[in-house]
Amino acid sequence: LLEQWEAARPLAADYAVVGLGASRVAVVDGGTGEEADRFRAEVERRGAEIVAFGAAERDGAGIDAVLSAAVSREAGVVYVAGDAEVAALVARRLAGTGLPARLVGGVNLRSEDFMTAAGTAADGAVAVVEPRVCDYHAPGARTGQRPALAELLWRHPEMGEAEIKVPIAAYAG
């Protein structure tokens, strides 16, 4: 997964800052190596401000502090690094804040564990992953399988193709 993250990291920052136009981003570090730190650096390199950054534990400790700062500073994106369990806690708590920020992550958001644990709070969450993680690149992909970007647009027609300004592989929950 680390190799997959290395390639996806700039894409996730591009999606947050360029694709969504977020000038303020919050980051929840769920403890997956240096993923959160590297994402933060990529976002700042693109000129956006990190308005909240903090560590989160699997029991949820630390999440509320980051989300409180995200709400008060009106973050447009909340990025979550870490496993699916932490991501699901962030999704549920973010949904309860009323902040209209997009939840973005990596492969942690592209799992059944995340979808099940987050429930309806997963709606609109976007996993940005390195293209080879997306099975639509595999020769002989199953019939009826949608490309990840087409899936995103299919699930969220209100986005329209005009809003996708960077070449990414994304899957929305």
mmCIF file of C-alpha atoms in Angstrom:
data_model
loop_
_atom_site.group_PDB
_atom_site.id
_atom_site.type_symbol
_atom_site.label_atom_id
_atom_site.label_comp_id
_atom_site.label_asym_id
_atom_site.label_seq_id
_atom_site.Cartn_x
_atom_site.Cartn_y
_atom_site.Cartn_z
ATOM 1 C CA LEU A 1 0.000 0.000 0.000
ATOM 2 C CA LEU A 2 2.862 2.393 0.630
ATOM 3 C CA GLU A 3 3.895 2.145 -3.017
ATOM 4 C CA GLN A 4 0.310 2.870 -4.075
ATOM 5 C CA TRP A 5 0.163 5.877 -1.745
ATOM 6 C CA GLU A 6 3.431 7.332 -3.055
ATOM 7 C CA ALA A 7 1.962 7.616 -6.544
ATOM 8 C CA ALA A 8 -1.467 8.788 -5.353
ATOM 9 C CA ARG A 9 -0.272 11.447 -2.884
ATOM 10 C CA PRO A 10 0.187 14.217 -5.478
ATOM 11 C CA LEU A 11 -3.103 13.207 -7.126
ATOM 12 C CA ALA A 12 -4.990 13.531 -3.832
ATOM 13 C CA ALA A 13 -3.525 17.001 -3.254
ATOM 14 C CA ASP A 14 -4.338 17.971 -6.848
ATOM 15 C CA TYR A 15 -7.904 16.758 -6.420
ATOM 16 C CA ALA A 16 -8.349 18.685 -3.161
ATOM 17 C CA VAL A 17 -6.741 21.957 -4.237
ATOM 18 C CA VAL A 18 -7.166 22.052 -8.008
ATOM 19 C CA GLY A 19 -10.137 19.767 -8.633
ATOM 20 C CA LEU A 20 -12.272 20.945 -5.721
ATOM 21 C CA GLY A 21 -10.746 24.410 -5.439
ATOM 22 C CA ALA A 22 -10.171 24.061 -1.691
ATOM 23 C CA SER A 23 -8.034 26.840 -0.258
ATOM 24 C CA ARG A 24 -8.379 25.486 3.293
ATOM 25 C CA VAL A 25 -7.774 21.810 4.116
ATOM 26 C CA ALA A 26 -7.916 19.819 7.351
ATOM 27 C CA VAL A 27 -5.938 16.605 7.823
ATOM 28 C CA VAL A 28 -6.681 13.764 10.219
ATOM 29 C CA ASP A 29 -3.639 11.543 10.738
ATOM 30 C CA GLY A 30 -4.895 8.057 11.430
ATOM 31 C CA GLY A 31 -1.367 6.758 11.871
ATOM 32 C CA THR A 32 -0.385 5.243 8.530
ATOM 33 C CA GLY A 33 3.320 6.011 8.354
ATOM 34 C CA GLU A 34 3.981 9.441 6.907
ATOM 35 C CA GLU A 35 0.885 9.625 4.681
ATOM 36 C CA ALA A 36 -0.681 12.617 6.447
ATOM 37 C CA ASP A 37 2.585 14.569 6.607
ATOM 38 C CA ARG A 38 3.276 13.968 2.936
ATOM 39 C CA PHE A 39 -0.257 14.945 1.936
ATOM 40 C CA ARG A 40 0.059 18.131 3.998
ATOM 41 C CA ALA A 41 3.314 19.022 2.231
ATOM 42 C CA GLU A 42 1.758 18.439 -1.196
ATOM 43 C CA VAL A 43 -1.266 20.620 -0.343
ATOM 44 C CA GLU A 44 0.926 23.445 0.957
ATOM 45 C CA ARG A 45 3.137 23.166 -2.133
ATOM 46 C CA ARG A 46 -0.006 23.893 -4.172
ATOM 47 C CA GLY A 47 -0.703 27.060 -2.190
ATOM 48 C CA ALA A 48 -3.567 25.901 0.049
ATOM 49 C CA GLU A 49 -3.611 26.378 3.802
ATOM 50 C CA ILE A 50 -3.706 23.517 6.294
ATOM 51 C CA VAL A 51 -6.195 24.841 8.847
ATOM 52 C CA ALA A 52 -6.218 21.776 11.086
ATOM 53 C CA PHE A 53 -3.875 18.825 11.505
ATOM 54 C CA GLY A 54 -3.892 16.217 14.207
ATOM 55 C CA ALA A 55 -3.460 12.592 15.108
ATOM 56 C CA ALA A 56 -6.439 10.286 15.601
ATOM 57 C CA GLU A 57 -6.580 6.979 17.397
ATOM 58 C CA ARG A 58 -8.692 3.956 16.453
ATOM 59 C CA ASP A 59 -10.957 4.739 19.434
ATOM 60 C CA GLY A 60 -11.658 8.191 17.948
ATOM 61 C CA ALA A 61 -9.447 10.220 20.268
ATOM 62 C CA GLY A 62 -8.156 13.323 18.496
ATOM 63 C CA ILE A 63 -10.787 13.464 15.753
ATOM 64 C CA ASP A 64 -13.040 16.027 17.420
ATOM 65 C CA ALA A 65 -10.198 18.528 17.897
ATOM 66 C CA VAL A 66 -9.301 18.425 14.192
ATOM 67 C CA LEU A 67 -12.936 18.675 13.096
ATOM 68 C CA SER A 68 -13.638 21.536 15.491
ATOM 69 C CA ALA A 69 -10.763 23.502 13.955
ATOM 70 C CA ALA A 70 -11.929 22.511 10.456
ATOM 71 C CA VAL A 71 -15.399 23.886 11.189
ATOM 72 C CA SER A 72 -14.167 27.138 12.730
ATOM 73 C CA ARG A 73 -11.727 27.714 9.836
ATOM 74 C CA GLU A 74 -14.254 26.555 7.187
ATOM 75 C CA ALA A 75 -12.148 23.842 5.585
ATOM 76 C CA GLY A 76 -13.330 22.838 2.120
ATOM 77 C CA VAL A 77 -11.724 19.398 2.336
ATOM 78 C CA VAL A 78 -11.062 17.032 5.214
ATOM 79 C CA TYR A 79 -8.399 14.475 4.320
ATOM 80 C CA VAL A 80 -8.129 11.310 6.391
ATOM 81 C CA ALA A 81 -5.057 9.104 6.452
ATOM 82 C CA GLY A 82 -5.118 5.750 8.184
ATOM 83 C CA ASP A 83 -7.190 2.637 8.179
ATOM 84 C CA ALA A 84 -10.837 2.254 7.242
ATOM 85 C CA GLU A 85 -11.977 2.226 10.872
ATOM 86 C CA VAL A 86 -10.480 5.651 11.590
ATOM 87 C CA ALA A 87 -11.817 6.969 8.264
ATOM 88 C CA ALA A 88 -15.335 5.781 9.139
ATOM 89 C CA LEU A 89 -15.205 7.550 12.511
ATOM 90 C CA VAL A 90 -14.085 10.753 10.771
ATOM 91 C CA ALA A 91 -16.879 10.430 8.189
ATOM 92 C CA ARG A 92 -19.577 9.973 10.841
ATOM 93 C CA ARG A 93 -18.322 12.822 13.004
ATOM 94 C CA LEU A 94 -17.807 15.136 10.028
ATOM 95 C CA ALA A 95 -21.393 14.492 8.923
ATOM 96 C CA GLY A 96 -22.556 15.605 12.365
ATOM 97 C CA THR A 97 -20.788 18.970 12.159
ATOM 98 C CA GLY A 98 -22.783 20.379 9.258
ATOM 99 C CA LEU A 99 -19.545 21.482 7.557
ATOM 100 C CA PRO A 100 -20.021 21.131 3.776
ATOM 101 C CA ALA A 101 -16.463 19.835 3.318
ATOM 102 C CA ARG A 102 -15.633 16.915 1.029
ATOM 103 C CA LEU A 103 -14.078 13.921 2.792
ATOM 104 C CA VAL A 104 -11.069 12.717 0.813
ATOM 105 C CA GLY A 105 -8.728 9.822 1.461
ATOM 106 C CA GLY A 106 -6.867 7.022 -0.229
ATOM 107 C CA VAL A 107 -7.394 3.296 -0.324
ATOM 108 C CA ASN A 108 -8.830 3.491 3.202
ATOM 109 C CA LEU A 109 -12.033 4.942 1.715
ATOM 110 C CA ARG A 110 -12.175 2.338 -1.032
ATOM 111 C CA SER A 111 -13.035 -0.585 1.200
ATOM 112 C CA GLU A 112 -16.160 -2.404 2.252
ATOM 113 C CA ASP A 113 -15.044 -1.944 5.873
ATOM 114 C CA PHE A 114 -15.205 1.834 5.442
ATOM 115 C CA MET A 115 -18.522 1.768 3.600
ATOM 116 C CA THR A 116 -20.115 -0.502 6.193
ATOM 117 C CA ALA A 117 -18.791 1.331 9.259
ATOM 118 C CA ALA A 118 -19.457 4.833 7.897
ATOM 119 C CA GLY A 119 -22.958 4.055 6.620
ATOM 120 C CA THR A 120 -24.648 7.034 5.000
ATOM 121 C CA ALA A 121 -21.840 9.305 6.237
ATOM 122 C CA ALA A 122 -19.745 7.784 3.412
ATOM 123 C CA ASP A 123 -21.961 9.458 0.800
ATOM 124 C CA GLY A 124 -19.819 11.822 -1.230
ATOM 125 C CA ALA A 125 -16.491 10.662 0.225
ATOM 126 C CA VAL A 126 -13.806 10.362 -2.437
ATOM 127 C CA ALA A 127 -10.918 7.905 -2.494
ATOM 128 C CA VAL A 128 -8.074 9.061 -4.706
ATOM 129 C CA VAL A 129 -5.819 6.182 -5.604
ATOM 130 C CA GLU A 130 -2.958 5.465 -7.946
ATOM 131 C CA PRO A 131 -4.488 4.419 -11.282
ATOM 132 C CA ARG A 132 -3.174 0.860 -11.238
ATOM 133 C CA VAL A 133 -5.127 0.291 -8.031
ATOM 134 C CA CYS A 134 -8.271 0.840 -10.083
ATOM 135 C CA ASP A 135 -9.240 -2.410 -11.703
ATOM 136 C CA TYR A 136 -10.549 -0.734 -14.856
ATOM 137 C CA HIS A 137 -6.974 -0.617 -16.159
ATOM 138 C CA ALA A 138 -6.684 -4.384 -16.081
ATOM 139 C CA PRO A 139 -7.077 -6.092 -19.451
ATOM 140 C CA GLY A 140 -10.299 -8.075 -19.654
ATOM 141 C CA ALA A 141 -12.037 -6.152 -16.872
ATOM 142 C CA ARG A 142 -15.441 -7.611 -16.059
ATOM 143 C CA THR A 143 -18.351 -6.489 -18.224
ATOM 144 C CA GLY A 144 -20.360 -3.741 -16.585
ATOM 145 C CA GLN A 145 -17.438 -2.487 -14.527
ATOM 146 C CA ARG A 146 -17.347 1.317 -14.630
ATOM 147 C CA PRO A 147 -14.094 3.263 -14.696
ATOM 148 C CA ALA A 148 -13.523 4.945 -11.347
ATOM 149 C CA LEU A 149 -14.037 8.483 -12.638
ATOM 150 C CA ALA A 150 -17.195 7.459 -14.482
ATOM 151 C CA GLU A 151 -18.394 5.890 -11.225
ATOM 152 C CA LEU A 152 -17.791 9.168 -9.409
ATOM 153 C CA LEU A 153 -19.739 11.140 -11.997
ATOM 154 C CA TRP A 154 -22.466 8.509 -12.134
ATOM 155 C CA ARG A 155 -22.970 8.677 -8.370
ATOM 156 C CA HIS A 156 -22.727 12.488 -8.255
ATOM 157 C CA PRO A 157 -24.136 13.918 -11.496
ATOM 158 C CA GLU A 158 -24.297 17.349 -9.878
ATOM 159 C CA MET A 159 -20.490 17.527 -10.192
ATOM 160 C CA GLY A 160 -20.507 17.454 -13.983
ATOM 161 C CA GLU A 161 -17.394 16.802 -15.993
ATOM 162 C CA ALA A 162 -16.426 20.469 -15.954
ATOM 163 C CA GLU A 163 -15.517 20.275 -12.261
ATOM 164 C CA ILE A 164 -12.985 17.494 -12.765
ATOM 165 C CA LYS A 165 -9.898 19.563 -13.573
ATOM 166 C CA VAL A 166 -7.156 17.025 -12.889
ATOM 167 C CA PRO A 167 -6.610 13.518 -14.227
ATOM 168 C CA ILE A 168 -7.400 11.299 -11.262
ATOM 169 C CA ALA A 169 -8.762 7.917 -10.420
ATOM 170 C CA ALA A 170 -11.496 8.506 -7.861
ATOM 171 C CA TYR A 171 -14.219 6.425 -6.322
ATOM 172 C CA ALA A 172 -16.999 8.076 -4.371
ATOM 173 C CA GLY A 173 -18.774 6.189 -1.639
#
